[in-house]
PDB file of C-alpha atoms and ligand atoms in Angstrom:
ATOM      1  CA  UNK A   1     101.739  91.465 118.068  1.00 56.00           C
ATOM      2  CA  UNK A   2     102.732  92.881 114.610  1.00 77.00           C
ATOM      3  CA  UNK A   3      99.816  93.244 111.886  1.00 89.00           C
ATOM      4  CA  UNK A   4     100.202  95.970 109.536  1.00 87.00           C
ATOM      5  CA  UNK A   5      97.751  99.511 109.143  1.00 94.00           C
ATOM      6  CA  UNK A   6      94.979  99.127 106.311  1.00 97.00           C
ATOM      7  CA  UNK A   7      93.738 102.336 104.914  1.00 98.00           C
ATOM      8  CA  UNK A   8      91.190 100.771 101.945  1.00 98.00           C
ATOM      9  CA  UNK A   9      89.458 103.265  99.590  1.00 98.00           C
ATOM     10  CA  UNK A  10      85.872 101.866  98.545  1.00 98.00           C
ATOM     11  CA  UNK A  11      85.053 104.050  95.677  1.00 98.00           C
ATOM     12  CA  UNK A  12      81.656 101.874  95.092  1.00 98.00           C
ATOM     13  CA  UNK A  13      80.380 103.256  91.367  1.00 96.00           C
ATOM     14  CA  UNK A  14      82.314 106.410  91.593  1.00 96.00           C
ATOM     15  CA  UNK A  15      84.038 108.576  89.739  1.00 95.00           C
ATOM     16  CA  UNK A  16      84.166 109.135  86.362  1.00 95.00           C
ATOM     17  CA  UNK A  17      87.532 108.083  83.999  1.00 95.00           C
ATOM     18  CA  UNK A  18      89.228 111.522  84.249  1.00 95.00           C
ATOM     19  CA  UNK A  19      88.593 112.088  88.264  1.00 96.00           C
ATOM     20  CA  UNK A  20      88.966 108.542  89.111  1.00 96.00           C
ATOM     21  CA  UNK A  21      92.697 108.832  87.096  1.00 96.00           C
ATOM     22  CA  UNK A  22      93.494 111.837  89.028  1.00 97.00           C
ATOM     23  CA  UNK A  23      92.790 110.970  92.190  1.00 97.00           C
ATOM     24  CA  UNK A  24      94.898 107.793  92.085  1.00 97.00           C
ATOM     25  CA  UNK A  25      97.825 110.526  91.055  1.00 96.00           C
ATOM     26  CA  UNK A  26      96.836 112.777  94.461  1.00 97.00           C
ATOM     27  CA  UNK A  27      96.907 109.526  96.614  1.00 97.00           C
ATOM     28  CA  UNK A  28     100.075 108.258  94.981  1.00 96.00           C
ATOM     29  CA  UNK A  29     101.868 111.670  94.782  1.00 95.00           C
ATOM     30  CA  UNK A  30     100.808 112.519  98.432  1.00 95.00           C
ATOM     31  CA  UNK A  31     102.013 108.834  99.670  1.00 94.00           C
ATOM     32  CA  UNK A  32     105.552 109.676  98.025  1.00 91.00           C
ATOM     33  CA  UNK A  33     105.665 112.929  99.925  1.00 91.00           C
ATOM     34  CA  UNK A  34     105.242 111.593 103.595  1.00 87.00           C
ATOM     35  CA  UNK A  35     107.488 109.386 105.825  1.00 80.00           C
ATOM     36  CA  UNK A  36     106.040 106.365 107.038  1.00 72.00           C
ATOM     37  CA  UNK A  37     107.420 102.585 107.676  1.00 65.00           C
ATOM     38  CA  UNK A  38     106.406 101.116 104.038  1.00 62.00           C
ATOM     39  CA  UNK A  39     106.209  97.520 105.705  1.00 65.00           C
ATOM     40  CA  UNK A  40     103.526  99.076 108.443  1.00 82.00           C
ATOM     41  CA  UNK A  41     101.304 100.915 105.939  1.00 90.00           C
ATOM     42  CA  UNK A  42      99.243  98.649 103.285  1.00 94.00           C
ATOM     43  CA  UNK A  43      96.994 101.517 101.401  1.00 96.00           C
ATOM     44  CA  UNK A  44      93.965  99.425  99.150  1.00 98.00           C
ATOM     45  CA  UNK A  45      92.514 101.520  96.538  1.00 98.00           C
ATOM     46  CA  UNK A  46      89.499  99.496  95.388  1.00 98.00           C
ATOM     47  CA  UNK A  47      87.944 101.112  92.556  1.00 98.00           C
ATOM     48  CA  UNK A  48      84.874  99.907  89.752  1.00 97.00           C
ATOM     49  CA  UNK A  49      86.230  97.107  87.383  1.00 95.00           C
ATOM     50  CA  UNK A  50      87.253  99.046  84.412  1.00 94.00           C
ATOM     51  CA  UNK A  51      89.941 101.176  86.113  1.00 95.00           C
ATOM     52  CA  UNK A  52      91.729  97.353  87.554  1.00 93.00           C
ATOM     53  CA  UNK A  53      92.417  97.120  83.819  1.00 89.00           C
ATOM     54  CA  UNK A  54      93.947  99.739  83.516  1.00 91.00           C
ATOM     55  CA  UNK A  55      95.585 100.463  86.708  1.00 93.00           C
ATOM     56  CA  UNK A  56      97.303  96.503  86.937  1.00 89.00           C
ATOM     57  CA  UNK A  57      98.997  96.950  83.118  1.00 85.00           C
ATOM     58  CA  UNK A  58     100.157 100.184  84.256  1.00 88.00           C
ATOM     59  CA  UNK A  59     101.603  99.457  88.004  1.00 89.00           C
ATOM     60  CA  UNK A  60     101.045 100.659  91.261  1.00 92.00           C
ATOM     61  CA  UNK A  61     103.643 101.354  93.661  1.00 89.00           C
ATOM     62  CA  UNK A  62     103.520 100.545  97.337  1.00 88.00           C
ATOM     63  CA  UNK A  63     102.337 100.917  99.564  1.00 90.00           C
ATOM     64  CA  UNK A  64      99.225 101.361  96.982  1.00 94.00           C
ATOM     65  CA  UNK A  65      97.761  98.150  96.036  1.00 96.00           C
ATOM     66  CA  UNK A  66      94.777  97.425  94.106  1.00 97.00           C
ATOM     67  CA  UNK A  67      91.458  95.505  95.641  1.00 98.00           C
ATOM     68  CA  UNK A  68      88.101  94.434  94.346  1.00 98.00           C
ATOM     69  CA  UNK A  69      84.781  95.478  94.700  1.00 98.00           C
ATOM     70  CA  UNK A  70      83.008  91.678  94.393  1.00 97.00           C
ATOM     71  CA  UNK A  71      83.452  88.527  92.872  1.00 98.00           C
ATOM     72  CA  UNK A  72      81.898  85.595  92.260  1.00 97.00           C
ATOM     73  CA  UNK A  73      81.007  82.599  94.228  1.00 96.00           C
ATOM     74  CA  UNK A  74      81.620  80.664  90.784  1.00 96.00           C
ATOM     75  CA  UNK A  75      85.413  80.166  89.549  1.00 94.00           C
ATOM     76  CA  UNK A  76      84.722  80.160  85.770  1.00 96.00           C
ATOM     77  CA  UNK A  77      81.728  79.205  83.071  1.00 96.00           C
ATOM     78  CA  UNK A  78      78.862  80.494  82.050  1.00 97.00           C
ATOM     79  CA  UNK A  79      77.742  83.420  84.590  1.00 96.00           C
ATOM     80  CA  UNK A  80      77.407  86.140  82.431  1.00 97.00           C
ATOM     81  CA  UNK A  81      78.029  89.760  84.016  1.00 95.00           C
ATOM     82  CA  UNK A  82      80.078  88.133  86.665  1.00 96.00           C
ATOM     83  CA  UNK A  83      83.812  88.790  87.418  1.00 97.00           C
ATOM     84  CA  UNK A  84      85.439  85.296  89.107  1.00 97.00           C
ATOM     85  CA  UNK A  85      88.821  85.294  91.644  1.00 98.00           C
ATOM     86  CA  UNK A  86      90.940  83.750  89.314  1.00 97.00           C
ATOM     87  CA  UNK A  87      90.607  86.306  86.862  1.00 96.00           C
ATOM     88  CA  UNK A  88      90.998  88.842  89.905  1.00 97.00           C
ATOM     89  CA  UNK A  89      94.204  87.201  90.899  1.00 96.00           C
ATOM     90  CA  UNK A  90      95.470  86.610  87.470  1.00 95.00           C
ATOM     91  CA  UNK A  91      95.498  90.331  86.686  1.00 93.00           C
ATOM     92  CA  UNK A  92      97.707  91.162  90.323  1.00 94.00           C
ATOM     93  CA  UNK A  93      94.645  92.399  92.593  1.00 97.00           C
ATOM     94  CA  UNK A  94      95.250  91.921  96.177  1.00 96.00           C
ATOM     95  CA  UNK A  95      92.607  92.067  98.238  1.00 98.00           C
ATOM     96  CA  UNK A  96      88.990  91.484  97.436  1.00 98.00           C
ATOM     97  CA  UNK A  97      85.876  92.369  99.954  1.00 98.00           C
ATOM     98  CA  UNK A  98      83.281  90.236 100.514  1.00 98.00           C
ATOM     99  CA  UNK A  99      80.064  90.566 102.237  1.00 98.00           C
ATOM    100  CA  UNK A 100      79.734  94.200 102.221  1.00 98.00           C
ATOM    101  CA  UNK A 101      76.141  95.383 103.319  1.00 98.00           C
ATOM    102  CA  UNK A 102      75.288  96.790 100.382  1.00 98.00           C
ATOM    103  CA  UNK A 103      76.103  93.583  98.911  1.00 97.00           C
ATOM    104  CA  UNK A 104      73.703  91.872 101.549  1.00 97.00           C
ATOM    105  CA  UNK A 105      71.080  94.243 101.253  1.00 96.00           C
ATOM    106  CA  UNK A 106      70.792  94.866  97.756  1.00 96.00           C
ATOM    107  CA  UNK A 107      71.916  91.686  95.418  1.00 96.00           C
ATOM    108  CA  UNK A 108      70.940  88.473  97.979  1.00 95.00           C
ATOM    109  CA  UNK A 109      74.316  87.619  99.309  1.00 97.00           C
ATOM    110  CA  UNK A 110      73.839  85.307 102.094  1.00 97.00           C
ATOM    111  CA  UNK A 111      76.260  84.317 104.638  1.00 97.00           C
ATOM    112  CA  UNK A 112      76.538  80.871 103.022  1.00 97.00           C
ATOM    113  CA  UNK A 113      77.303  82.745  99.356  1.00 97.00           C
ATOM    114  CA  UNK A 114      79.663  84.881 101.491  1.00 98.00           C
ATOM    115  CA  UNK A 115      81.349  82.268 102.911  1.00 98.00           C
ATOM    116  CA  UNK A 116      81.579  80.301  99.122  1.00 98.00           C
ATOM    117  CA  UNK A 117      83.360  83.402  97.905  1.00 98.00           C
ATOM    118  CA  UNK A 118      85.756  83.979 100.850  1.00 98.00           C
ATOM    119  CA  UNK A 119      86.814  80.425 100.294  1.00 98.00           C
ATOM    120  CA  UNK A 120      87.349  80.850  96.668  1.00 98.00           C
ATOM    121  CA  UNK A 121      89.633  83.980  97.605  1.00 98.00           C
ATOM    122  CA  UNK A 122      92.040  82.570 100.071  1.00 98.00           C
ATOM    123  CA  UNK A 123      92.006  79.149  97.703  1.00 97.00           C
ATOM    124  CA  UNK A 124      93.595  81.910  94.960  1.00 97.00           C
ATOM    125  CA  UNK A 125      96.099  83.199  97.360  1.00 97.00           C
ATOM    126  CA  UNK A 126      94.459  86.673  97.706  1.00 98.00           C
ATOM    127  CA  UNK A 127      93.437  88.407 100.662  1.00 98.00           C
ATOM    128  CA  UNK A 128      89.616  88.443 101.046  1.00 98.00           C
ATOM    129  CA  UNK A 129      88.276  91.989 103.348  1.00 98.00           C
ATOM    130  CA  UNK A 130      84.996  89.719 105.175  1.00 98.00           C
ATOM    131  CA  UNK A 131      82.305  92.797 105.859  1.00 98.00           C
ATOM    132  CA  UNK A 132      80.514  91.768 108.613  1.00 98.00           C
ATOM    133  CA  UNK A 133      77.749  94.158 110.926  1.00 98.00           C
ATOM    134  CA  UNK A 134      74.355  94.728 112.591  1.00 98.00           C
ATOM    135  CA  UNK A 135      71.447  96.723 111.322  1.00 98.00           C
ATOM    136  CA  UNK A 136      70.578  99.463 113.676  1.00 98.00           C
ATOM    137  CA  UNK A 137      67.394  97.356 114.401  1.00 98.00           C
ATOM    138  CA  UNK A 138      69.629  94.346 115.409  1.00 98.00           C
ATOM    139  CA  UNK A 139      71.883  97.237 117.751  1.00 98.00           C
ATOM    140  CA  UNK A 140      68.404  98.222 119.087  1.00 98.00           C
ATOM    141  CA  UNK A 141      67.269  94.658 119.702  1.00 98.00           C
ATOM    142  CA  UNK A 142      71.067  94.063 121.709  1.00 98.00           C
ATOM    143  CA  UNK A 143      71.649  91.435 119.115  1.00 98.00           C
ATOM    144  CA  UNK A 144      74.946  92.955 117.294  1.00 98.00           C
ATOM    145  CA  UNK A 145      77.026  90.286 118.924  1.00 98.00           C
ATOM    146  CA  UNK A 146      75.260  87.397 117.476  1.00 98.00           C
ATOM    147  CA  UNK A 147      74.891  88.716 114.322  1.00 98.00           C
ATOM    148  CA  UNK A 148      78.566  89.321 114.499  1.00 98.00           C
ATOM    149  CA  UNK A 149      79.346  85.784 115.429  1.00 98.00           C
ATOM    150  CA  UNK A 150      77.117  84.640 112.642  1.00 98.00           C
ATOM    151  CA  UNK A 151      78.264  86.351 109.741  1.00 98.00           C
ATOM    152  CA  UNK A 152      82.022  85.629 110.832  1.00 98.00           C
ATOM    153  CA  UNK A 153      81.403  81.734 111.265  1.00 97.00           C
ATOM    154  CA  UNK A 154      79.638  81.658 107.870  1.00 98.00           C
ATOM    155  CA  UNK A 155      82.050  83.906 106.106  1.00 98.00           C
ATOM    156  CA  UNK A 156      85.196  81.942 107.517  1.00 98.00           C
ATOM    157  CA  UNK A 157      84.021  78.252 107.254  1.00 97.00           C
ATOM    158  CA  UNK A 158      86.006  77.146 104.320  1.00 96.00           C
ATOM    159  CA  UNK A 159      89.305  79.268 105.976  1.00 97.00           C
ATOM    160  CA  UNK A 160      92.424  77.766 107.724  1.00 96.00           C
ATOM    161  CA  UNK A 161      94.765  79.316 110.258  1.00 95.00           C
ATOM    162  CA  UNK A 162      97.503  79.429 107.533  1.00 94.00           C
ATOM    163  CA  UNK A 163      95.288  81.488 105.265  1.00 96.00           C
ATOM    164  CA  UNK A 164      95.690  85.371 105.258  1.00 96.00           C
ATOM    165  CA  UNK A 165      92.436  87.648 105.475  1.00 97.00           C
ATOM    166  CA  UNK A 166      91.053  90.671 106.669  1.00 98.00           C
ATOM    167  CA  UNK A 167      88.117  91.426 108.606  1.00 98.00           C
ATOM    168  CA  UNK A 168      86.144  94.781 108.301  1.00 98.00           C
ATOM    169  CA  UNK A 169      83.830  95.606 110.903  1.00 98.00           C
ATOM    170  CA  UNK A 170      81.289  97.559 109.402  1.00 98.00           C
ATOM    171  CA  UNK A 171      77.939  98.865 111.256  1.00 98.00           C
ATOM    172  CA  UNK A 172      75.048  98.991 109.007  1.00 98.00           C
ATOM    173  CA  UNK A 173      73.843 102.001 110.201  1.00 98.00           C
ATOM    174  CA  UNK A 174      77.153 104.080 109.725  1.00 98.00           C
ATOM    175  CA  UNK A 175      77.575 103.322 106.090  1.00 98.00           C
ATOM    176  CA  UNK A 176      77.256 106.473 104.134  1.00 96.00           C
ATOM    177  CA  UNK A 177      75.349 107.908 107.060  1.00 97.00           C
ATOM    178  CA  UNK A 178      77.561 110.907 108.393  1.00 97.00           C
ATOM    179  CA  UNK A 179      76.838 108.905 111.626  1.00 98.00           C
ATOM    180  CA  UNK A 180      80.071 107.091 112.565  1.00 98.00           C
ATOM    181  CA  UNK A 181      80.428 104.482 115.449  1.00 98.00           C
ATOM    182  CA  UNK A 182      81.994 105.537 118.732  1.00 98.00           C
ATOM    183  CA  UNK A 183      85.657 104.253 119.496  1.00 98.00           C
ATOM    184  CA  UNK A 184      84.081 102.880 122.364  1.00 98.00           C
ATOM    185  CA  UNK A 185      81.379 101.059 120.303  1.00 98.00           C
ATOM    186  CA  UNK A 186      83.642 100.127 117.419  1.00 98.00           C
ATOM    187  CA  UNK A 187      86.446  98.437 119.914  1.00 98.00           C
ATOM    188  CA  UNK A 188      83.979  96.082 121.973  1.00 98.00           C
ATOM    189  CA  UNK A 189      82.865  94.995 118.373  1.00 98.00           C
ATOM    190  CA  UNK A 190      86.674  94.513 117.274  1.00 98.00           C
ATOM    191  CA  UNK A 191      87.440  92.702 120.510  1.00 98.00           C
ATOM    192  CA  UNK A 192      84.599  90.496 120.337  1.00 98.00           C
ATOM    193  CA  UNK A 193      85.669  89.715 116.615  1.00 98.00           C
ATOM    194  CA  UNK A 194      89.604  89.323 117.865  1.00 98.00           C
ATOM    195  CA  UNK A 195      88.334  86.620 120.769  1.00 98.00           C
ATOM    196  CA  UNK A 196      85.876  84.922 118.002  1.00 98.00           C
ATOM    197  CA  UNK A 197      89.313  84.699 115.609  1.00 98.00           C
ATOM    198  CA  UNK A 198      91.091  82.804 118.465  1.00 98.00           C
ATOM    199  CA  UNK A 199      88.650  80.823 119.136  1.00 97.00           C
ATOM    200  CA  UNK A 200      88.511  79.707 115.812  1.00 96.00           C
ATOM    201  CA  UNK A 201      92.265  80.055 114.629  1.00 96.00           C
ATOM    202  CA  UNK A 202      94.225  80.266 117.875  1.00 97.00           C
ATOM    203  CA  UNK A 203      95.945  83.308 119.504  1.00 97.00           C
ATOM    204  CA  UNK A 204      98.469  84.223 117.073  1.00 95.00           C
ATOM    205  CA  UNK A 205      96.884  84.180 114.052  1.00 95.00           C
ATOM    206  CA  UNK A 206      93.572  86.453 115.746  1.00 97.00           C
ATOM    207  CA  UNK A 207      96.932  88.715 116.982  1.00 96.00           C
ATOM    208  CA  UNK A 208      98.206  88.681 113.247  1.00 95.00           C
ATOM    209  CA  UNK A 209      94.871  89.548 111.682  1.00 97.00           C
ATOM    210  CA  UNK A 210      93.877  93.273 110.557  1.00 97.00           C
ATOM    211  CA  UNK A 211      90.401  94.621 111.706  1.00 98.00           C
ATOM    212  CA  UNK A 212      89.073  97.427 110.142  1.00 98.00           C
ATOM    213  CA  UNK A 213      86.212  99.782 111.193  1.00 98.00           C
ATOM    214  CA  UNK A 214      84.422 101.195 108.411  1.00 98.00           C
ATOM    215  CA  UNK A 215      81.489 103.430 108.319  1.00 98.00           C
ATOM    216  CA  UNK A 216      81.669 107.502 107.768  1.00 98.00           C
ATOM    217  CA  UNK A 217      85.340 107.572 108.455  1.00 98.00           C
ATOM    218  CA  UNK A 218      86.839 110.956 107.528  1.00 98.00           C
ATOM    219  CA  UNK A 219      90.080 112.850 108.873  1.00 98.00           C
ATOM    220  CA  UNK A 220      88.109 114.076 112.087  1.00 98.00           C
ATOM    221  CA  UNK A 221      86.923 110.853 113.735  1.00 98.00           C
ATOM    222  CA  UNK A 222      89.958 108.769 112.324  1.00 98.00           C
ATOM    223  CA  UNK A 223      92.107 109.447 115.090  1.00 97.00           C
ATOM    224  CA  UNK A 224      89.872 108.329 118.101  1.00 97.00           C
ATOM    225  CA  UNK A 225      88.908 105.492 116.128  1.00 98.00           C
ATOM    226  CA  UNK A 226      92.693 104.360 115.271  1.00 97.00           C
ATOM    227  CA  UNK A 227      93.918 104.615 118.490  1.00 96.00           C
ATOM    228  CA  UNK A 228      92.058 101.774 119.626  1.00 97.00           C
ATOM    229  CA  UNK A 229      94.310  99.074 120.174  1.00 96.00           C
ATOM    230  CA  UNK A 230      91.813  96.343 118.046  1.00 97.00           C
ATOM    231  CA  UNK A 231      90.952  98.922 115.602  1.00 98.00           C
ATOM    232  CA  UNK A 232      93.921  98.001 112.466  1.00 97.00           C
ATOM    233  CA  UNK A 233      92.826 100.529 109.833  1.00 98.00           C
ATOM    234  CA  UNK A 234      89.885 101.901 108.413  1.00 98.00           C
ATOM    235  CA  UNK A 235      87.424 100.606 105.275  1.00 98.00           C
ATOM    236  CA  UNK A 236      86.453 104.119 103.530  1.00 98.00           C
ATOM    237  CA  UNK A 237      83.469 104.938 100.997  1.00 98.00           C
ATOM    238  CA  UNK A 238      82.958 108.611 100.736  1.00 98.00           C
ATOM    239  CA  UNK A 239      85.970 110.168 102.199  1.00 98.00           C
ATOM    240  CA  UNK A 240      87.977 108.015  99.890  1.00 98.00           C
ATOM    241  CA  UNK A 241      86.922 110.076  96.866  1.00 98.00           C
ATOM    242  CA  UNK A 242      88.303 113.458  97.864  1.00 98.00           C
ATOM    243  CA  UNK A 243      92.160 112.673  97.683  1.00 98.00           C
ATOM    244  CA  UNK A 244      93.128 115.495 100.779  1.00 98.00           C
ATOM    245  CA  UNK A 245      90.504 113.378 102.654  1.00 98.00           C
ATOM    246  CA  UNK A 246      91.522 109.848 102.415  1.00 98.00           C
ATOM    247  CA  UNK A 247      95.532 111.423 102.940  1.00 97.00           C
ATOM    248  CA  UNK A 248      93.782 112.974 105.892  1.00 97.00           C
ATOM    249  CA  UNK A 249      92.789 109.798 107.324  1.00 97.00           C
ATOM    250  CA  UNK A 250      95.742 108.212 106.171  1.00 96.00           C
ATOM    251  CA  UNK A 251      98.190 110.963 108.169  1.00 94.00           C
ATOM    252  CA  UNK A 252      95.559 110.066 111.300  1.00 95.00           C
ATOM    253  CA  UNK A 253      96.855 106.571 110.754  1.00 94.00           C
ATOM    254  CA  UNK A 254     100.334 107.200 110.220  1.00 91.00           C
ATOM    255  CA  UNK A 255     100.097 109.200 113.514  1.00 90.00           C
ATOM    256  CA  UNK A 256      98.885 106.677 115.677  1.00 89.00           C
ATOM    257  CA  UNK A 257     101.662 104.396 114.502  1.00 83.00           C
ATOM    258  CA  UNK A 258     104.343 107.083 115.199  1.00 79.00           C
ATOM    259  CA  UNK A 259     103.206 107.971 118.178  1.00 74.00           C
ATOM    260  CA  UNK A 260     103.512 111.988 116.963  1.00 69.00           C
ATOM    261  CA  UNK A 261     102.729 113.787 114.153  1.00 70.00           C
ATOM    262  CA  UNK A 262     102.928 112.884 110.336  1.00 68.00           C
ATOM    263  CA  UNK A 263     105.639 114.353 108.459  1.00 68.00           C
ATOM    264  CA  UNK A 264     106.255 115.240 104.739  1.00 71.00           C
ATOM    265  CA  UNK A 265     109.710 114.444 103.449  1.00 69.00           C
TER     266      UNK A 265
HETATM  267  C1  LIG B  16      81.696 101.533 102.950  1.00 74.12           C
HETATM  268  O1  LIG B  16      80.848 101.560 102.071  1.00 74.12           O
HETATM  269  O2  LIG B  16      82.407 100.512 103.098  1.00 74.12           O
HETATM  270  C2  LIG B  16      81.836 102.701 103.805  1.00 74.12           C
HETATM  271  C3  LIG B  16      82.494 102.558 104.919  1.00 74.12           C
HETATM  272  O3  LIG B  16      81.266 103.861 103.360  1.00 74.12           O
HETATM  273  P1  LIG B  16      81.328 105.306 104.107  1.00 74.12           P
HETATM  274  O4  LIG B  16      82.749 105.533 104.528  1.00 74.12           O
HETATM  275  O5  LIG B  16      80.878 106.273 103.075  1.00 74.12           O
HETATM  276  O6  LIG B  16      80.421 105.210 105.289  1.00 74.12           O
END
């Protein structure tokens, strides 16, 4: 099994210009300061649309690379106020998520929609982050599984084994809660997801594919969360917006890899 650690940053509508500049600087300059194995470390900042602008003219160096908040289900035309994968890939983003909750929840994405855009995203060559997870009324009602299965079979309908993505596992009910999932909760989830890959895509590919657990991350839970063998990095909304924070969770991750603690150069 080799699949690389994902640390993504979701930074949602925050911060303003001048913070939002900075902190890219305090992730960047801390990244350059610590050891790690560049080709097991893939850090995603994915910040609101203006700052792609003006972060793809001006470069990012790895293991930093830039993702999207949304796109379209369209390609191109006339669909005002929306931002299409091509354009995305044209101007060197990475990764894009789709399906996030508050996506879901709040602007009607359904799992068909979801699965239109994922399709448009691996068709562009980019890596699409599929959200998928339960409401805490569907973990009440012992129906997290199926909803699971759902929202993956939807989201990954128009994707081949060939085709590179990234799955985040992301509990409803954790999202800017405070209230993480347990390891033990979060790794039954990512193994059920894993099995559901293979049965879809065969063995190696489900072995080759990253699954993130996102929901209240921060640099105390990381560690019991990364050292689950089917948990492959972390999706992060609030923690990513204090720079010692999302290093914090990063370090937890560089930890687990090493085996010992992380070290500055
Ligand atoms: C998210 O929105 O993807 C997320 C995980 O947020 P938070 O870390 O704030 O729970």
């Amino acid at each position: 099994m080799s699949r690389p650690t994902i640390i993504a940053g979701n930074w949602k509508l925050n911060p303003p210009r001048i913070d939002g500049n900075r902190l890219l600087e305090e992730v960047a300059e801390g990244l350059s300061a610590r050891e790690f194995w560049p080709e097991s470390l893939e850090v995603f900042l994915i910040p609101p649309l203006p700052y792609l602008g003006e972060w793809l003219v001006r470069g990012v160096s790895p293991p930093i690379a830039i993702g999207a908040q949304h796109c379209s289900p369209e390609g191109w035309g006339a669909f005002t106020g929306e931002v299409g994968v091509p354009v995305l890939a044209d101007f060197g983003v990475k990764m894009i998520l789709v399906g996030h909750s508050e996506r879901r929840q709040r602007y009607c994405e359904t799992d068909i929609s979801v699965g239109v855009r994922v399709g448009r995203v691996v068709a562009a060559g980019v890596r699409p982050c599929l959200c998928v997870g339960e409401t805490e009324a569907e973990r009440d009602a012992h129906e997290t599984f199926d909803v699971i299965e759902r929202q993956l079979s939807a989201g990954l309908e128009s994707v081949s084994a060939d085709d590179e993505i990234v799955v985040a596992y992301e509990p409803v009910w954790a999202i800017g809660t405070g209230r993480s999932a347990t390891p033990q909760q979060a790794a039954e989830v990512h193994r059920a997801i894993r099995s559901s890959l293979a049965r879809q895509f065969g063995v190696q590919r489900a072995d080759r594919t990253a699954i993130l657990y996102g929901g209240s991350v921060n640099p105390g839970n990381a560690s019991g969360l990364l050292a689950e063998p089917d948990i492959d990095g972390a999706l992060v909304g609030g923690s990513s917006l204090v720079a010692g924070d999302f290093l914090g969770i990063i370090d937890r991750a560089i930890e687990t890899r090493r085996g010992g603690p992380a070290v500055s150069k």
